[in-house]
Amino acid sequence: MPKPNLTKWGKREVVNPKAMTDRITAPQKYYGKMPYFAAQGCANNTSNPRSGMALYKGKMIDVTWPKNKVKQFGFTTSADGKYFIVPEDGIYHMYFQASTYGDKNRTIGSNINVYIEAENNAAGNGAVGELGVVIQQHLTTNYYHTTPVGVTEFLTKGTKLKAKVYLDGGAEGHWVIADGAMDTTFYAFMISPSSEGWHYATPGPASSMKRWTDDEFVDEIRMNEQTTAQFNALENRARVTGRGVTFNWKGQREDKNAVTWAAIYRNSTKPGWLQDTEAAPGWGAKTAVEIPWDGIYLVSVIGNARHNTQPVANVQYIYQIGVYGSGGMSAKPILLSQGGNTRTDHESGQIISDVVPLKAGDRLNVRFWGANTATNWDSGRSGSVSGSRWWNFAVTYLGRGTYGSGG
């Protein structure tokens, strides 16, 4: 169903069935089920070395999704089964994972590159191009390796989303994208419609809901607080996105290891509303995002890194999202996740994604260091800010409350 046109109650307005339907029933139905798709299990065009889609070294494969393996609401699928078409402008969270199988590895391994890509020929300011890229080394011969990528972006109506897999040009043997429902999957769902574009200013959290009481005098202010204001907050949730990272660091960095984001975008000009800031004094601008309100947030980051020297025993990189509370950087942070892997002189990527309760004043940064080596690491092909998303950091406000609070 199309997004309702939200209008306000007027003073001394006569309440009639149409107004109640347009301002209460229709928005509740819309926000209770917004557009999504879920594809589980890709097409099957080979059984060598396993069932699934064949991969060929040095070639990009657009993943195809059979109709019987797709569930969708609002989205439509292209006739060739490769694209999912965005039904409305809005903020969407996307996730793709490819489970690949190879029957022969080279000595230094073979890399699998996975992408989420958006195409749109229409005018608009929605994200286009390779929205997210993750590269990982296929580790074990004759076994499966799963590589995930996820991203939160503003997309415009008509944008075509697809998932792609690239096999390293030096790979040997036979390779396949597994077609199992839990092996290879692609999801997208709308977080909020935000029909006026990325820079459409968020109203922030809606006012607290209050119980109606007997003999209450109901005026237009009370009606708008309980209905239109609530839906406006759902329509344009507060969000911030950081893109573009460049570094070249020694491993085992003990301090100042928060990455700096080349550009940070947010949908509010109000000070303190998901403001980019320093992780702490001396760390430099755009190393953290400050949380404006208590609530639940969707936090995700893509990071890719490269080890510059020949293989070192047990070498790997680690990156984390650090959540620092009111104690600042001197306090021990909450770490959402950590981990990484590497192949010499080639990027290797990871994603971190979580839904977390945060407090006003908390600061989030992304920290990186190389483990078990004093040699250099760099951010790889971080690309231009508007180009491929080798590094991407997104924080989106989902609503009031914290886990277990009942709020």
mmCIF file of N, CA, C and O in Angstrom, residues 127-193:
data_model
loop_
_atom_site.group_PDB
_atom_site.id
_atom_site.type_symbol
_atom_site.label_atom_id
_atom_site.label_comp_id
_atom_site.label_asym_id
_atom_site.label_seq_id
_atom_site.Cartn_x
_atom_site.Cartn_y
_atom_site.Cartn_z
ATOM 1 N N ALA A 127 21.231 6.366 -2.837
ATOM 2 C CA ALA A 127 22.533 5.733 -3.025
ATOM 3 C C ALA A 127 22.528 4.877 -4.288
ATOM 4 O O ALA A 127 21.545 4.198 -4.594
ATOM 5 N N VAL A 128 23.629 4.906 -5.021
ATOM 6 C CA VAL A 128 23.793 4.087 -6.217
ATOM 7 C C VAL A 128 25.204 3.512 -6.225
ATOM 8 O O VAL A 128 26.081 3.966 -5.493
ATOM 9 N N GLY A 129 25.421 2.525 -7.084
ATOM 10 C CA GLY A 129 26.730 1.902 -7.180
ATOM 11 C C GLY A 129 26.877 0.751 -6.214
ATOM 12 O O GLY A 129 25.890 0.166 -5.753
ATOM 13 N N GLU A 130 28.106 0.414 -5.913
ATOM 14 C CA GLU A 130 28.390 -0.685 -4.988
ATOM 15 C C GLU A 130 28.241 -0.167 -3.559
ATOM 16 O O GLU A 130 29.113 0.502 -3.023
ATOM 17 N N LEU A 131 27.102 -0.474 -2.954
ATOM 18 C CA LEU A 131 26.780 0.066 -1.629
ATOM 19 C C LEU A 131 27.646 -0.557 -0.548
ATOM 20 O O LEU A 131 27.953 0.074 0.448
ATOM 21 N N GLY A 132 27.980 -1.816 -0.716
ATOM 22 C CA GLY A 132 28.792 -2.506 0.283
ATOM 23 C C GLY A 132 29.655 -3.554 -0.386
ATOM 24 O O GLY A 132 29.210 -4.247 -1.301
ATOM 25 N N VAL A 133 30.914 -3.659 0.056
ATOM 26 C CA VAL A 133 31.852 -4.635 -0.496
ATOM 27 C C VAL A 133 32.592 -5.304 0.647
ATOM 28 O O VAL A 133 33.118 -4.618 1.529
ATOM 29 N N VAL A 134 32.642 -6.621 0.644
ATOM 30 C CA VAL A 134 33.436 -7.364 1.616
ATOM 31 C C VAL A 134 34.224 -8.438 0.876
ATOM 32 O O VAL A 134 33.688 -9.131 0.011
ATOM 33 N N ILE A 135 35.504 -8.550 1.200
ATOM 34 C CA ILE A 135 36.394 -9.550 0.610
ATOM 35 C C ILE A 135 36.903 -10.451 1.724
ATOM 36 O O ILE A 135 37.349 -9.967 2.765
ATOM 37 N N GLN A 136 36.831 -11.753 1.497
ATOM 38 C CA GLN A 136 37.386 -12.699 2.465
ATOM 39 C C GLN A 136 38.092 -13.835 1.732
ATOM 40 O O GLN A 136 37.730 -14.187 0.607
ATOM 41 N N GLN A 137 39.090 -14.400 2.395
ATOM 42 C CA GLN A 137 39.831 -15.523 1.834
ATOM 43 C C GLN A 137 39.074 -16.820 2.066
ATOM 44 O O GLN A 137 38.615 -17.085 3.179
ATOM 45 N N HIS A 138 38.907 -17.602 1.017
ATOM 46 C CA HIS A 138 38.321 -18.939 1.151
ATOM 47 C C HIS A 138 39.375 -19.825 1.808
ATOM 48 O O HIS A 138 40.454 -20.044 1.258
ATOM 49 N N LEU A 139 39.071 -20.346 2.991
ATOM 50 C CA LEU A 139 40.104 -20.923 3.841
ATOM 51 C C LEU A 139 40.334 -22.411 3.653
ATOM 52 O O LEU A 139 41.458 -22.880 3.760
ATOM 53 N N THR A 140 39.281 -23.172 3.394
ATOM 54 C CA THR A 140 39.413 -24.626 3.456
ATOM 55 C C THR A 140 38.961 -25.285 2.163
ATOM 56 O O THR A 140 37.837 -25.070 1.711
ATOM 57 N N THR A 141 39.838 -26.088 1.563
ATOM 58 C CA THR A 141 39.495 -26.826 0.352
ATOM 59 C C THR A 141 38.391 -27.838 0.641
ATOM 60 O O THR A 141 38.348 -28.446 1.711
ATOM 61 N N ASN A 142 37.500 -28.013 -0.343
ATOM 62 C CA ASN A 142 36.406 -28.983 -0.230
ATOM 63 C C ASN A 142 35.515 -28.713 0.981
ATOM 64 O O ASN A 142 35.101 -29.642 1.691
ATOM 65 N N TYR A 143 35.217 -27.430 1.187
ATOM 66 C CA TYR A 143 34.297 -27.066 2.255
ATOM 67 C C TYR A 143 33.708 -25.692 1.931
ATOM 68 O O TYR A 143 34.141 -25.009 1.010
ATOM 69 N N TYR A 144 32.701 -25.318 2.705
ATOM 70 C CA TYR A 144 31.996 -24.060 2.467
ATOM 71 C C TYR A 144 32.607 -22.924 3.271
ATOM 72 O O TYR A 144 33.070 -23.108 4.392
ATOM 73 N N HIS A 145 32.575 -21.739 2.680
ATOM 74 C CA HIS A 145 32.974 -20.523 3.375
ATOM 75 C C HIS A 145 31.911 -19.462 3.112
ATOM 76 O O HIS A 145 31.582 -19.199 1.950
ATOM 77 N N THR A 146 31.381 -18.855 4.177
ATOM 78 C CA THR A 146 30.311 -17.869 4.032
ATOM 79 C C THR A 146 30.863 -16.459 4.214
ATOM 80 O O THR A 146 31.524 -16.167 5.215
ATOM 81 N N THR A 147 30.578 -15.592 3.243
ATOM 82 C CA THR A 147 31.028 -14.201 3.268
ATOM 83 C C THR A 147 29.806 -13.288 3.285
ATOM 84 O O THR A 147 28.997 -13.331 2.352
ATOM 85 N N PRO A 148 29.642 -12.479 4.340
ATOM 86 C CA PRO A 148 28.465 -11.594 4.426
ATOM 87 C C PRO A 148 28.810 -10.129 4.178
ATOM 88 O O PRO A 148 29.938 -9.688 4.394
ATOM 89 N N VAL A 149 27.814 -9.367 3.729
ATOM 90 C CA VAL A 149 27.938 -7.916 3.610
ATOM 91 C C VAL A 149 26.583 -7.307 3.969
ATOM 92 O O VAL A 149 25.535 -7.863 3.627
ATOM 93 N N GLY A 150 26.598 -6.187 4.686
ATOM 94 C CA GLY A 150 25.350 -5.530 5.073
ATOM 95 C C GLY A 150 25.537 -4.024 5.111
ATOM 96 O O GLY A 150 26.631 -3.530 5.374
ATOM 97 N N VAL A 151 24.449 -3.279 4.855
ATOM 98 C CA VAL A 151 24.566 -1.829 4.792
ATOM 99 C C VAL A 151 23.186 -1.203 4.988
ATOM 100 O O VAL A 151 22.162 -1.817 4.665
ATOM 101 N N THR A 152 23.164 0.009 5.539
ATOM 102 C CA THR A 152 21.934 0.803 5.678
ATOM 103 C C THR A 152 22.080 2.043 4.808
ATOM 104 O O THR A 152 23.049 2.792 4.962
ATOM 105 N N GLU A 153 21.122 2.270 3.893
ATOM 106 C CA GLU A 153 21.241 3.376 2.947
ATOM 107 C C GLU A 153 19.872 3.967 2.618
ATOM 108 O O GLU A 153 18.842 3.311 2.789
ATOM 109 N N PHE A 154 19.894 5.222 2.095
ATOM 110 C CA PHE A 154 18.702 5.847 1.557
ATOM 111 C C PHE A 154 18.590 5.468 0.084
ATOM 112 O O PHE A 154 19.515 5.685 -0.701
ATOM 113 N N LEU A 155 17.434 4.892 -0.313
ATOM 114 C CA LEU A 155 17.195 4.453 -1.682
ATOM 115 C C LEU A 155 15.952 5.133 -2.230
ATOM 116 O O LEU A 155 15.003 5.392 -1.487
ATOM 117 N N THR A 156 15.940 5.396 -3.520
ATOM 118 C CA THR A 156 14.789 6.022 -4.143
ATOM 119 C C THR A 156 13.969 5.005 -4.927
ATOM 120 O O THR A 156 14.470 3.943 -5.328
ATOM 121 N N LYS A 157 12.706 5.338 -5.120
ATOM 122 C CA LYS A 157 11.780 4.462 -5.835
ATOM 123 C C LYS A 157 12.333 4.094 -7.208
ATOM 124 O O LYS A 157 12.843 4.941 -7.939
ATOM 125 N N GLY A 158 12.234 2.808 -7.556
ATOM 126 C CA GLY A 158 12.715 2.331 -8.843
ATOM 127 C C GLY A 158 14.142 1.832 -8.835
ATOM 128 O O GLY A 158 14.595 1.235 -9.819
ATOM 129 N N THR A 159 14.881 2.065 -7.738
ATOM 130 C CA THR A 159 16.246 1.554 -7.638
ATOM 131 C C THR A 159 16.232 0.028 -7.717
ATOM 132 O O THR A 159 15.397 -0.625 -7.097
ATOM 133 N N LYS A 160 17.171 -0.520 -8.462
ATOM 134 C CA LYS A 160 17.268 -1.967 -8.625
ATOM 135 C C LYS A 160 18.432 -2.488 -7.783
ATOM 136 O O LYS A 160 19.583 -2.085 -7.997
ATOM 137 N N LEU A 161 18.130 -3.365 -6.832
ATOM 138 C CA LEU A 161 19.149 -3.956 -5.967
ATOM 139 C C LEU A 161 19.541 -5.327 -6.485
ATOM 140 O O LEU A 161 18.683 -6.123 -6.873
ATOM 141 N N LYS A 162 20.831 -5.607 -6.467
ATOM 142 C CA LYS A 162 21.264 -6.952 -6.821
ATOM 143 C C LYS A 162 22.476 -7.336 -5.985
ATOM 144 O O LYS A 162 23.175 -6.478 -5.420
ATOM 145 N N ALA A 163 22.734 -8.643 -5.907
ATOM 146 C CA ALA A 163 23.870 -9.199 -5.190
ATOM 147 C C ALA A 163 24.847 -9.794 -6.204
ATOM 148 O O ALA A 163 24.426 -10.415 -7.189
ATOM 149 N N LYS A 164 26.137 -9.601 -5.950
ATOM 150 C CA LYS A 164 27.153 -10.068 -6.890
ATOM 151 C C LYS A 164 28.259 -10.799 -6.136
ATOM 152 O O LYS A 164 28.540 -10.490 -4.978
ATOM 153 N N VAL A 165 28.899 -11.741 -6.829
ATOM 154 C CA VAL A 165 30.033 -12.476 -6.272
ATOM 155 C C VAL A 165 31.144 -12.510 -7.311
ATOM 156 O O VAL A 165 30.896 -12.803 -8.496
ATOM 157 N N TYR A 166 32.371 -12.221 -6.864
ATOM 158 C CA TYR A 166 33.540 -12.274 -7.741
ATOM 159 C C TYR A 166 34.546 -13.253 -7.157
ATOM 160 O O TYR A 166 34.857 -13.198 -5.966
ATOM 161 N N LEU A 167 35.059 -14.147 -7.998
ATOM 162 C CA LEU A 167 36.080 -15.106 -7.585
ATOM 163 C C LEU A 167 37.449 -14.617 -8.047
ATOM 164 O O LEU A 167 37.620 -14.217 -9.210
ATOM 165 N N ASP A 168 38.411 -14.653 -7.130
ATOM 166 C CA ASP A 168 39.779 -14.237 -7.401
ATOM 167 C C ASP A 168 40.288 -14.830 -8.725
ATOM 168 O O ASP A 168 40.094 -16.016 -9.014
ATOM 169 N N GLY A 169 40.970 -13.998 -9.525
ATOM 170 C CA GLY A 169 41.442 -14.423 -10.835
ATOM 171 C C GLY A 169 42.488 -15.519 -10.806
ATOM 172 O O GLY A 169 42.735 -16.167 -11.826
ATOM 173 N N GLY A 170 43.119 -15.753 -9.666
ATOM 174 C CA GLY A 170 44.126 -16.807 -9.588
ATOM 175 C C GLY A 170 43.610 -18.121 -9.048
ATOM 176 O O GLY A 170 44.389 -19.051 -8.815
ATOM 177 N N ALA A 171 42.321 -18.226 -8.855
ATOM 178 C CA ALA A 171 41.756 -19.437 -8.262
ATOM 179 C C ALA A 171 41.919 -20.637 -9.196
ATOM 180 O O ALA A 171 41.902 -20.503 -10.422
ATOM 181 N N GLU A 172 42.054 -21.808 -8.607
ATOM 182 C CA GLU A 172 42.153 -23.059 -9.368
ATOM 183 C C GLU A 172 40.966 -23.951 -9.047
ATOM 184 O O GLU A 172 40.327 -23.812 -8.002
ATOM 185 N N GLY A 173 40.648 -24.880 -9.916
ATOM 186 C CA GLY A 173 39.613 -25.869 -9.648
ATOM 187 C C GLY A 173 38.220 -25.355 -9.964
ATOM 188 O O GLY A 173 38.025 -24.412 -10.730
ATOM 189 N N HIS A 174 37.231 -26.003 -9.355
ATOM 190 C CA HIS A 174 35.826 -25.705 -9.599
ATOM 191 C C HIS A 174 35.219 -25.025 -8.369
ATOM 192 O O HIS A 174 35.476 -25.428 -7.237
ATOM 193 N N TRP A 175 34.358 -24.030 -8.634
ATOM 194 C CA TRP A 175 33.795 -23.224 -7.562
ATOM 195 C C TRP A 175 32.305 -23.031 -7.794
ATOM 196 O O TRP A 175 31.834 -23.006 -8.933
ATOM 197 N N VAL A 176 31.572 -22.839 -6.690
ATOM 198 C CA VAL A 176 30.125 -22.715 -6.798
ATOM 199 C C VAL A 176 29.594 -21.846 -5.656
ATOM 200 O O VAL A 176 30.182 -21.804 -4.561
ATOM 201 N N ILE A 177 28.509 -21.117 -5.931
ATOM 202 C CA ILE A 177 27.742 -20.447 -4.878
ATOM 203 C C ILE A 177 26.666 -21.428 -4.434
ATOM 204 O O ILE A 177 25.834 -21.856 -5.245
ATOM 205 N N ALA A 178 26.661 -21.807 -3.167
ATOM 206 C CA ALA A 178 25.726 -22.820 -2.678
ATOM 207 C C ALA A 178 24.282 -22.326 -2.772
ATOM 208 O O ALA A 178 24.005 -21.157 -2.500
ATOM 209 N N ASP A 179 23.364 -23.223 -3.150
ATOM 210 C CA ASP A 179 21.972 -22.828 -3.374
ATOM 211 C C ASP A 179 21.046 -23.167 -2.212
ATOM 212 O O ASP A 179 19.828 -23.070 -2.337
ATOM 213 N N GLY A 180 21.592 -23.544 -1.063
ATOM 214 C CA GLY A 180 20.758 -23.863 0.098
ATOM 215 C C GLY A 180 20.093 -22.630 0.689
ATOM 216 O O GLY A 180 20.639 -21.515 0.626
ATOM 217 N N ALA A 181 18.928 -22.832 1.297
ATOM 218 C CA ALA A 181 18.141 -21.718 1.840
ATOM 219 C C ALA A 181 18.853 -20.997 2.972
ATOM 220 O O ALA A 181 18.602 -19.818 3.217
ATOM 221 N N MET A 182 19.740 -21.681 3.681
ATOM 222 C CA MET A 182 20.472 -21.044 4.773
ATOM 223 C C MET A 182 21.903 -20.720 4.364
ATOM 224 O O MET A 182 22.669 -20.184 5.157
ATOM 225 N N ASP A 183 22.276 -21.051 3.133
ATOM 226 C CA ASP A 183 23.641 -20.801 2.667
ATOM 227 C C ASP A 183 23.783 -19.426 2.017
ATOM 228 O O ASP A 183 24.638 -18.638 2.389
ATOM 229 N N THR A 184 22.951 -19.164 1.028
ATOM 230 C CA THR A 184 23.047 -17.931 0.253
ATOM 231 C C THR A 184 21.718 -17.189 0.362
ATOM 232 O O THR A 184 20.674 -17.715 -0.046
ATOM 233 N N THR A 185 21.750 -15.998 0.938
ATOM 234 C CA THR A 185 20.521 -15.257 1.225
ATOM 235 C C THR A 185 20.712 -13.776 0.900
ATOM 236 O O THR A 185 21.820 -13.246 0.932
ATOM 237 N N PHE A 186 19.589 -13.109 0.631
ATOM 238 C CA PHE A 186 19.594 -11.675 0.329
ATOM 239 C C PHE A 186 18.308 -11.094 0.904
ATOM 240 O O PHE A 186 17.210 -11.566 0.592
ATOM 241 N N TYR A 187 18.451 -10.078 1.787
ATOM 242 C CA TYR A 187 17.305 -9.460 2.445
ATOM 243 C C TYR A 187 17.378 -7.943 2.299
ATOM 244 O O TYR A 187 18.462 -7.366 2.225
ATOM 245 N N ALA A 188 16.239 -7.302 2.316
ATOM 246 C CA ALA A 188 16.163 -5.850 2.455
ATOM 247 C C ALA A 188 14.825 -5.508 3.084
ATOM 248 O O ALA A 188 13.809 -6.146 2.773
ATOM 249 N N PHE A 189 14.818 -4.524 3.974
ATOM 250 C CA PHE A 189 13.558 -4.073 4.560
ATOM 251 C C PHE A 189 13.636 -2.579 4.825
ATOM 252 O O PHE A 189 14.702 -2.023 5.094
ATOM 253 N N MET A 190 12.474 -1.944 4.702
ATOM 254 C CA MET A 190 12.407 -0.511 4.953
ATOM 255 C C MET A 190 12.414 -0.230 6.449
ATOM 256 O O MET A 190 11.673 -0.855 7.212
ATOM 257 N N ILE A 191 13.251 0.718 6.848
ATOM 258 C CA ILE A 191 13.260 1.186 8.237
ATOM 259 C C ILE A 191 12.304 2.361 8.392
ATOM 260 O O ILE A 191 11.571 2.456 9.364
ATOM 261 N N SER A 192 12.324 3.277 7.422
ATOM 262 C CA SER A 192 11.379 4.398 7.413
ATOM 263 C C SER A 192 11.272 4.929 5.992
ATOM 264 O O SER A 192 12.242 4.878 5.231
ATOM 265 N N PRO A 193 10.084 5.435 5.600
ATOM 266 C CA PRO A 193 9.909 5.863 4.210
ATOM 267 C C PRO A 193 10.680 7.112 3.826
ATOM 268 O O PRO A 193 11.230 7.181 2.734
#
